[in-house]
Every structure is written in structure tokens, then in C-alpha cells.
Amino acid sequence: MTLEEKASLCAGADMWRTAAVERIGVPSLFMADGPHGIRKEQADVLLGGAAPATCFPTGSALGSSWNKQLLEEVGASLGREARHLGVDLLLGPGINMKRSPLNGRNFEYYSEDPYLSGELGAGFVAGVQSEHVGATLKHFACNNTEHERMTINSVVDERTLREIYLAAFERIVKQAKPWAIMCSYNKVNGTYAAEHHELLTAILREEWGFEGFVMSDWLAVDDRVVGLKAGLDLEMPGPAEANARYIVEAVRSGKLEERVLNAAVGHVLVAAAKLAERQAEQESEQEQEQEQEQEQEQEQEQEQEQEQEQEQERARRGCDFAAHHALARRAAEECIVLLKNSGELLPLDPMQAGKIAVIGAFAQAPLYQGGGSAKVNPTQLESAWEEMGRLAAQSGGQLVLTYAAGYEAAAEGSGEGGGMQQGEQLIGEAVQLASESEAAVIFVGMPEGESRDRTDMDLPAAHIQLIQSVAAAQRNCIVVINGGSAIAMQPWIEAVPAVIMGWLPGQAGGSAIASILFGQSNPSGKLSETFPVKLSDNPSFLNFPGENGITLYGEGLYVGYRYYDKKAIQPQFPFGHGLSYSTFSYSSLKLNKAMLTDQETLNVSAQITNTGSRAGMEVVQLYVHDQESEWGRPDKELKGFVKVSLQAGQTKEVTFTLEKRDLSYYNPKVRQWVAETGRFTLLVGSSSADIRLQGEVFLKATEKLEAPKDANSTISEWLTVPSGRVALQYAAEHLVKDEVLKGELERGDLHDFYKQMPLYKFVKLVAPTEADAVRLIGMFNPINASDQT
Ligand code: BGC
């Protein structure tokens, strides 16, 4: 390839395509957003009219399914739709952490927990790529606010970065090998993600072994050559003629080594080769089909059989929108979280419900997805009202529905804090209907969208007033919430017996909500984020979204339940919470070892029984607690989950396997994951706050990692290595004049004043001459002192 051809491959050909090099048969890849549906635009349009495609539940809904297998199925359907629409690469999943309930893009993201996001994301990517369509992890990294999103500097310490903000990316890269990763707009500790060598090369490629290509978010490139050197392979969108010239000139002038350019081109070509392989396969499949057809003519007997097989194959590979809609409904049913159900008000029985008031404009005009690049043009759209109407029609007059709008629905995804107009009259009508009914189902919600964070986590004022007014007139109120993040419920939660978190459930959300309300399906979603009582309880409250160009991750590791646990703050609903119409009992916790080394794995199993009267699914969660640790650790960390399906009365065993990494924390001093010798508690439960079983294991670390030491290391750190202890004894015997210090050194109980001193300052204090100082420093052997204790 010529230098110019190589430079051309480092940017898109247009808004959605990579460049082709026809001369040597390099095809162009067509990309489309995601993540929860294919938003196929024309090649030169950013936000136009996308081709119709199935709108699945959005990320935060899927996150609450806690079902990796389901995510894989959704991913595979997206892969088939992508192929059908001529899309080669899906721009999803989005796996940023839900740090604050205010982030405008929360609806695209799975969870506040990196293990949950990582596992679900790995399932999703595996599903998409099983159809030979690429998936793209985004937005790498620390893109947790929409505030000043193209310039904001996310300031985060190294341990938090590793344990919280990079961990989901790492898990998915290692497990599912995504074709691509999209770097974010923001800076991370002062450097644009698009120019961050440590993130894009040292960590992503060299440490995690990423083999795909790195692309920029749309217009995230600042200095293209700096980006290339850092590991940014592809600039999007294109064309980027000026930057192509800049790259060529940089190589010619020696500013950029050609091997760096070659590497970037190589990464893009890996994906192009996968596409070419798929195209060749498709062609050969077609040829085979033709050949088979000819054979069929000759072999009449086999004809029927082969045709059937081909039909099955076509159905498997083809894009069946009706089947995908059915999957979107099943997925939505699994995502919906039953938050509260006092007095078992739910499920409603359609044959006995009587008159039900359906209140809230979102019952008829559903709030089912967010705004911005993730917005999908659905193939069809169900409303809860229509679906409930169907049930009423089948009830032989036993179920009678009435409707009141209650408020005006704002433009979907407007992100304007609800944008609803308060109307006393609308509320009055709703109250009237509710008071004449057996029960009221109130649909409320909060739109959200890209480019703008929310300013509070309350429902629109008109919705709050509606709930309060209706609840005053009707005891049997069921509130159904649509939105992409946690919302505050304090002003009304005590007044209503039942609450359902419907998330943004996609195009089949209407029937899914109706089916949960009337018990045709049993709720099994669990919260993938904590719902605090109020915004100021959220750990990022004081730092979100930030100011002066900086968003400071001041809460460190303590994101979500890690914080509420540590501070003993009671949330409205804890991480992992979700009710069912069944009940489940937990018993017989077993650990296959009481003691293990960090080279071994640990199996944890428990028996789960459905003690209710109907079939259901339970999400069994495993958390780990390190009993004694040199460094601070959260009280518990999710390290396993299983969604188990049980008939009434049935018992099943669930098993988890833990390895060293599951017991580790990231130690920035040694720049490694460290699992320390000591006791760990294994906590198995139905939510982070509802632990049902506990066991204990003793871990023996096989190596103790020591950070390299130098003249800046403290005396306390030097005391942990033999060369340091020997040198300090020498100092005591030969150099130290101060009798008190001498005694302390000899007895080994040095005062903190000395322990906290960097070595070079201590030497200055105790060595009488410069020659003594040089000799003493030499004894500490700084070059090689990382060895042993
Ligand atoms: C978004 C990405 C999206 C891209 C293309 C950007 O503004 O941040 O998530 O994939 O646009 O639409």
C-alpha cells in the first residue's frame, strides 16, 4: 500500500463507513449505532431517518435482567438485523459505569457495578459477533457525564480507574474479543482519551491483549498524529483529508514512525478481513445453495429434506422481525423490576379486577427509549393501554378499563426534566376516574438523552402531583415508572402500595408491562443500580458534574452500593433488589475448600427453592468481603450471579467459581491485582442488602509483591525489606548520635515521625558527613531492593 492509501485507512470515508482500497480488495465497513437496536442512517447523515429496526430494551433495562444468556440472544438478533440492513459493525454496547443518576446517557448503560456490566456486555458482544458482525465497546473511558462532554477532564485515581471504570472493558475484551473499541470525548487525568497512550496501548493492547481496532467517538480527535502514536487507529467520522495529509507529512518528516501507521492500518485491516471472509462465505453459501438446487433436480427423493434444511438455515441466518419483536417482549419482561408490592396487590387478576383506571399519558404514548445517537426507528410500537385493552376484551366484561391522561406527554427524549405541563384539570379527571375504580395504574416517567445531564432525580412535578392526588383518592395505586436511571420516590412512595420500574423497555414494552401487571409473566428483574432516597445521598453528589473543566471522581472506589454499604446509608431500594410473585428460599451453602492458594479456584454452591405457588426466576447474587486488608476495600463486591428458573416447589443448585482475580484489589504501588493472604467471607443473597447465606474461606497468597523502592520511599517502606532493615541497624550502630533515636532503631519501634520520612531526608538527618550519606544510601541498595521480605 502507498503511504497515502495507508493514511486514508486511518479515517472514515464518510459519516458511517471506513475507507475501502479497491485496488487490493480492502472492503469498506458500514457502522451503525446501537446499542439496543440498529440505527442505520444513510452514509452521509448523522441524525436522519433511520431504517426501521427492532428497538430492544435499552441498556439500563437489559442490565436489570441479570441474564447473560438473554443478552447474548438480543446481541445475536441485532447481529442478524445488522446483516439484513447491510451493517457490518454495531456501535455498542455502552458499558460506562452509572456513577450518578443524572448522567444523560445512563439509559444506554447497564449498571453501577463493573462485574455485572462486564458479564452482560460479554454476552451481548458474543451474540452480535456470532453473526459475523462486529461489536464496539464504548465509550473508553470515564465518560460518565454529558456535561462539557467534548472537553471535560475526568480526574480519577489509578486504583479506582482499574477497579471501577476499566474493569468492565477489560472483562469483555478478554472474554468476547470485540472487533472495535470507541474512545470517549473526554480527557482522562489531563489527556484526551483519543490521545491516551497508557489507556489505548499500554493497558488495552499490551496488558489486555486487545486485537481489534480503536476508533474515535464522532469528532473526538484533537491532534491526529498524537492520537496515532497513542494507539487511536481510526478517526470517525470522515472524510478527513487534512488529517490524511498531516499523517503523510508527519511520516515524511520523521515526526511519525511509519511502523506506527502500519500498526494502525493493520488493526483496521483485521476487521476488514473479517468482513471480506464473511462476504466470501455468503457468496460460497449462495453458490452451494445453487449447486444443491441442481442436485435436487436430479435426486428427487432428497429434495424435500434438503429444502427443509435450507429453510431452517435461512430462518436461522435471516432476519425475522416478528421473532425479534417477540424477543424484545420477553427481554422487557425480564428487565422490569417489581420494586414494591404491599399486600400483594399485584398481580391483578383480569377475571376479577373490575374497573381499573389507567392514568398517565405514557400508557398510550409510551416512553420506551432515550434520545440522541441511540434512538432507534422501531418496526412497531406497543402501548400498555392497547395491551391491557386486549386483556379486557378477553375477560368477558370482568375487566373494565378507563383512561385519563393525567399530564401532557412531552416530546420523547427531549431531556427537559420531563417537559410536562402541569394541568389541574388533567389531574382532576384522573382523580375522578380513580375514585370510581377498584384500582389505579399510574404511568409516569422521565425522558433522558445524549448531550445533556439531568439536573435532579425527581419525576416531573406534574407527575408527582398526579401520584399524590390519585393516591389520596384510591388506596390501590400501582405506579409504573419509565426512565433510564434511578429516580427519587420519597415524596410519594409511602402513599402507594405497588411500584414497578419499567425502565425504557423498547418497542414491546407495552405488552411486557401489561403482562407483568396481570400476572401472565412473573417479574424477575433486579436493580442494576442503587436507588437512593435523595440525590444528595449519591456518592458523586459533591463532585457531579464538576466545574472548571474538571469532573473529580472524589468518591473513589465507593460507587453505588460500595458507598451506601460503607456509609450505612439506607437507600430507597438497594442494588440487586427486585420482587417476584413467588418467594425463594436459600439453603445448603457449600464451599469445596476451606483453604486455598491464589493459584486455585473455589466453588461455591447453594440450593434455591421456589417456595411460592407459581413458576418464577430468581437472581442469586454472590458477593465477596475481604476480612482484613492492608488497603481499604468495599464491604462487599459482586463476583457472581445466576438467574435460575424454578417451577413452584422446585429446588435447584446454583454454582459459582471464583479465582484469584475475584478476591483481588488493584494495588497501584505494585501496579498489579493483589489477593492478600487472609480470610474472605462469601455472601450469597437475593440483593446486596438481603444476604441469605454466608461462608468463609482462607486464602494463602503464593507471592508477596513489593513496590520497588528508592530514595523517595519512606523509612516505613524500607523496613519491610531486609536490605532496609540491615542499613538502618548500621545507621544505629555507626552514625546516629541521638540516643533516643538510636534506642528506637535498635529496639525496632521507630517513632512515626521517622517512619514517615523519605529515605533521603532521613539520611540527611543522621549522616554526619556527605561521605557517610553516600555510603548509607548505597547500603539501602535502591536498585534492587524490591526483592523479598
Ligand atoms: C456518540 C456515540 C455514537 C456516535 C455516532 C457520538 O456522538 O457519543 O455513542 O456512536 O456519536 O452516532
Coordinates of N, CA and C in Angstrom, one line a residue, residues 422-523:
Q422 N -48.1 21.2 33.8 CA -48.9 20.8 34.9 C -50.4 21.2 34.5
G423 N -51.3 20.4 34.7 CA -52.7 20.7 34.4 C -53.6 20.3 35.5
E424 N -54.1 21.2 36.3 CA -55.1 20.9 37.3 C -56.2 20.1 36.8
Q425 N -56.7 20.5 35.6 CA -57.8 19.8 35.0 C -57.5 18.3 34.7
L426 N -56.3 18.1 34.2 CA -56.0 16.7 33.8 C -55.9 15.9 35.1
I427 N -55.3 16.5 36.1 CA -55.2 15.7 37.4 C -56.6 15.5 38.0
G428 N -57.5 16.5 37.9 CA -58.8 16.3 38.4 C -59.6 15.2 37.7
E429 N -59.4 15.1 36.4 CA -60.1 14.0 35.7 C -59.6 12.6 36.2
A430 N -58.3 12.6 36.4 CA -57.7 11.3 36.8 C -58.2 10.9 38.2
V431 N -58.2 11.9 39.1 CA -58.7 11.6 40.4 C -60.1 11.1 40.4
Q432 N -60.9 11.7 39.6 CA -62.3 11.3 39.5 C -62.4 9.9 39.1
L433 N -61.7 9.5 38.0 CA -61.7 8.1 37.5 C -61.2 7.1 38.5
A434 N -60.1 7.5 39.2 CA -59.5 6.6 40.2 C -60.5 6.3 41.3
S435 N -61.2 7.4 41.7 CA -62.1 7.2 42.9 C -63.3 6.3 42.5
E436 N -63.6 6.2 41.3 CA -64.7 5.3 40.9 C -64.3 3.9 40.5
S437 N -63.0 3.6 40.7 CA -62.5 2.3 40.3 C -62.0 1.4 41.4
E438 N -61.7 0.2 41.1 CA -61.2 -0.8 42.1 C -59.7 -0.5 42.3
A439 N -59.0 0.0 41.3 CA -57.6 0.2 41.4 C -57.2 1.2 40.3
A440 N -56.0 1.9 40.5 CA -55.5 2.8 39.5 C -54.0 2.4 39.2
V441 N -53.8 2.3 37.9 CA -52.4 2.1 37.4 C -51.9 3.4 36.8
I442 N -50.9 4.0 37.4 CA -50.4 5.4 37.0 C -49.1 5.3 36.3
F443 N -49.0 5.7 35.1 CA -47.8 5.7 34.3 C -47.1 7.0 34.4
V444 N -45.9 7.0 34.9 CA -45.1 8.3 35.0 C -43.7 8.0 34.4
G445 N -42.9 9.0 34.3 CA -41.6 8.8 33.8 C -40.8 10.0 33.5
M446 N -39.5 9.7 33.1 CA -38.6 10.8 32.9 C -37.8 10.6 31.7
P447 N -38.0 11.4 30.6 CA -37.2 11.2 29.4 C -35.7 11.5 29.7
E448 N -34.8 10.9 29.0 CA -33.4 11.3 29.0 C -32.8 11.2 27.7
G449 N -31.6 11.8 27.5 CA -31.0 11.7 26.2 C -29.6 12.2 26.2
E450 N -28.9 12.0 25.1 CA -27.5 12.3 24.9 C -27.3 13.8 25.0
S451 N -26.1 14.2 25.3 CA -25.6 15.6 25.3 C -26.1 16.5 26.5
R452 N -27.0 15.9 27.3 CA -27.5 16.8 28.4 C -27.7 15.9 29.6
D453 N -27.1 16.3 30.8 CA -27.4 15.6 32.0 C -28.7 16.1 32.6
R454 N -29.3 15.3 33.5 CA -30.5 15.8 34.2 C -30.0 16.7 35.3
T455 N -30.8 17.6 35.9 CA -30.4 18.4 37.0 C -30.9 17.9 38.3
D456 N -31.9 17.0 38.3 CA -32.3 16.4 39.5 C -32.8 15.0 39.2
M457 N -33.1 14.2 40.3 CA -33.5 12.9 40.0 C -35.0 12.7 40.4
D458 N -35.7 13.8 40.4 CA -37.2 13.7 40.7 C -38.0 13.5 39.4
L459 N -39.1 12.9 39.6 CA -40.1 12.9 38.5 C -40.5 14.3 38.2
P460 N -41.0 14.6 37.0 CA -41.6 15.9 36.7 C -42.6 16.3 37.8
A461 N -42.7 17.6 38.2 CA -43.6 18.0 39.3 C -45.0 17.6 39.0
A462 N -45.4 17.6 37.7 CA -46.8 17.3 37.4 C -47.1 15.8 37.7
H463 N -46.1 15.0 37.5 CA -46.2 13.5 37.7 C -46.3 13.3 39.2
I464 N -45.5 14.0 40.0 CA -45.5 13.8 41.5 C -46.9 14.2 42.0
Q465 N -47.4 15.3 41.5 CA -48.7 15.8 42.0 C -49.8 14.9 41.6
L466 N -49.6 14.3 40.4 CA -50.6 13.3 39.9 C -50.7 12.1 40.9
I467 N -49.5 11.6 41.2 CA -49.5 10.4 42.0 C -50.1 10.7 43.4
Q468 N -49.6 11.8 43.9 CA -50.1 12.2 45.3 C -51.7 12.4 45.3
S469 N -52.2 13.0 44.3 CA -53.6 13.3 44.2 C -54.4 12.0 44.0
V470 N -53.9 11.2 43.1 CA -54.7 9.9 42.8 C -54.6 9.0 44.1
A471 N -53.4 9.0 44.7 CA -53.2 8.1 45.9 C -54.1 8.5 47.0
A472 N -54.5 9.8 47.1 CA -55.3 10.3 48.1 C -56.8 9.8 47.9
A473 N -57.1 9.5 46.7 CA -58.5 9.1 46.3 C -58.6 7.6 46.1
Q474 N -57.5 6.9 46.0 CA -57.6 5.5 45.7 C -56.5 4.8 46.4
R475 N -56.8 3.8 47.3 CA -55.8 3.1 48.0 C -55.0 2.2 47.2
N476 N -55.6 1.5 46.2 CA -55.0 0.5 45.4 C -54.3 1.2 44.2
C477 N -53.2 1.8 44.4 CA -52.5 2.5 43.3 C -51.2 1.7 43.0
I478 N -51.0 1.6 41.7 CA -49.8 0.9 41.2 C -49.1 2.0 40.3
V479 N -47.9 2.3 40.6 CA -47.1 3.3 39.9 C -46.2 2.5 38.9
V480 N -46.2 2.8 37.7 CA -45.3 2.3 36.7 C -44.4 3.4 36.2
I481 N -43.1 3.2 36.4 CA -42.1 4.3 36.1 C -41.4 3.9 34.8
N482 N -41.2 4.8 33.9 CA -40.3 4.6 32.7 C -39.2 5.7 32.8
G483 N -38.0 5.2 32.6 CA -36.8 6.1 32.7 C -35.6 5.2 32.7
G484 N -34.5 5.9 32.5 CA -33.2 5.1 32.3 C -32.3 5.1 33.5
S485 N -32.7 5.8 34.6 CA -31.9 5.8 35.8 C -32.8 5.8 37.1
A486 N -32.0 5.8 38.2 CA -32.7 5.9 39.5 C -33.5 7.2 39.6
I487 N -34.6 7.1 40.2 CA -35.4 8.3 40.5 C -35.7 8.4 41.9
A488 N -36.0 9.6 42.4 CA -36.3 9.8 43.8 C -37.8 9.5 44.0
M489 N -38.2 8.9 45.1 CA -39.6 8.5 45.3 C -40.1 9.0 46.6
Q490 N -39.3 9.6 47.4 CA -39.6 9.9 48.8 C -41.0 10.7 48.9
P491 N -41.3 11.6 47.9 CA -42.5 12.4 48.1 C -43.8 11.6 48.0
W492 N -43.7 10.4 47.5 CA -45.0 9.7 47.3 C -44.9 8.2 47.6
I493 N -43.8 7.6 47.8 CA -43.7 6.1 47.9 C -44.5 5.5 49.0
E494 N -44.6 6.2 50.1 CA -45.4 5.6 51.2 C -46.9 5.6 50.9
A495 N -47.3 6.5 50.0 CA -48.7 6.6 49.7 C -49.2 5.5 48.8
V496 N -48.3 4.8 48.1 CA -48.8 3.8 47.1 C -48.3 2.4 47.5
P497 N -49.1 1.4 47.3 CA -48.7 0.0 47.7 C -47.8 -0.7 46.7
A498 N -47.9 -0.3 45.4 CA -47.1 -1.1 44.4 C -46.4 -0.2 43.5
V499 N -45.1 -0.5 43.2 CA -44.3 0.3 42.2 C -43.6 -0.7 41.3
I500 N -43.6 -0.4 40.0 CA -42.9 -1.1 39.0 C -41.9 -0.2 38.3
M501 N -40.6 -0.7 38.2 CA -39.7 0.1 37.4 C -39.7 -0.6 36.0
G502 N -40.3 0.2 35.1 CA -40.4 -0.4 33.7 C -39.2 0.0 32.8
W503 N -38.3 0.8 33.3 CA -37.1 1.3 32.5 C -37.6 1.9 31.2
L504 N -36.7 1.9 30.2 CA -37.1 2.3 28.9 C -37.1 0.9 28.1
P505 N -38.3 0.3 28.0 CA -38.3 -1.1 27.7 C -38.4 -1.5 26.3
G506 N -38.2 -0.5 25.4 CA -38.2 -0.8 23.9 C -39.6 -1.0 23.4
Q507 N -39.6 -1.4 22.1 CA -40.9 -1.3 21.4 C -42.0 -2.3 21.9
A508 N -41.6 -3.3 22.6 CA -42.6 -4.3 23.1 C -42.8 -4.1 24.6
G509 N -42.4 -2.9 25.1 CA -42.5 -2.7 26.5 C -44.0 -2.6 26.9
G510 N -44.8 -2.2 26.1 CA -46.3 -2.1 26.4 C -46.8 -3.4 26.8
S511 N -46.6 -4.4 26.0 CA -47.2 -5.7 26.3 C -46.5 -6.4 27.5
A512 N -45.2 -6.1 27.6 CA -44.4 -6.6 28.7 C -45.0 -6.1 30.1
I513 N -45.2 -4.8 30.1 CA -45.8 -4.2 31.3 C -47.1 -4.8 31.6
A514 N -48.0 -4.9 30.6 CA -49.3 -5.4 30.8 C -49.2 -6.8 31.3
S515 N -48.3 -7.6 30.8 CA -48.2 -9.0 31.2 C -47.7 -9.1 32.6
I516 N -46.9 -8.2 33.1 CA -46.4 -8.2 34.5 C -47.6 -7.8 35.4
L517 N -48.3 -6.7 35.0 CA -49.4 -6.2 35.8 C -50.5 -7.3 36.1
F518 N -50.7 -8.1 35.0 CA -51.8 -9.1 35.1 C -51.3 -10.5 35.3
G519 N -50.0 -10.6 35.7 CA -49.5 -11.9 36.1 C -49.3 -12.9 35.1
Q520 N -49.3 -12.5 33.8 CA -49.1 -13.5 32.8 C -47.6 -13.9 32.8
S521 N -46.8 -12.9 33.2 CA -45.4 -13.3 33.5 C -45.0 -12.8 34.9
N522 N -44.0 -13.5 35.5 CA -43.7 -13.3 36.8 C -42.4 -12.4 36.8
P523 N -42.4 -11.2 37.5 CA -41.3 -10.3 37.4 C -40.0 -11.0 37.9

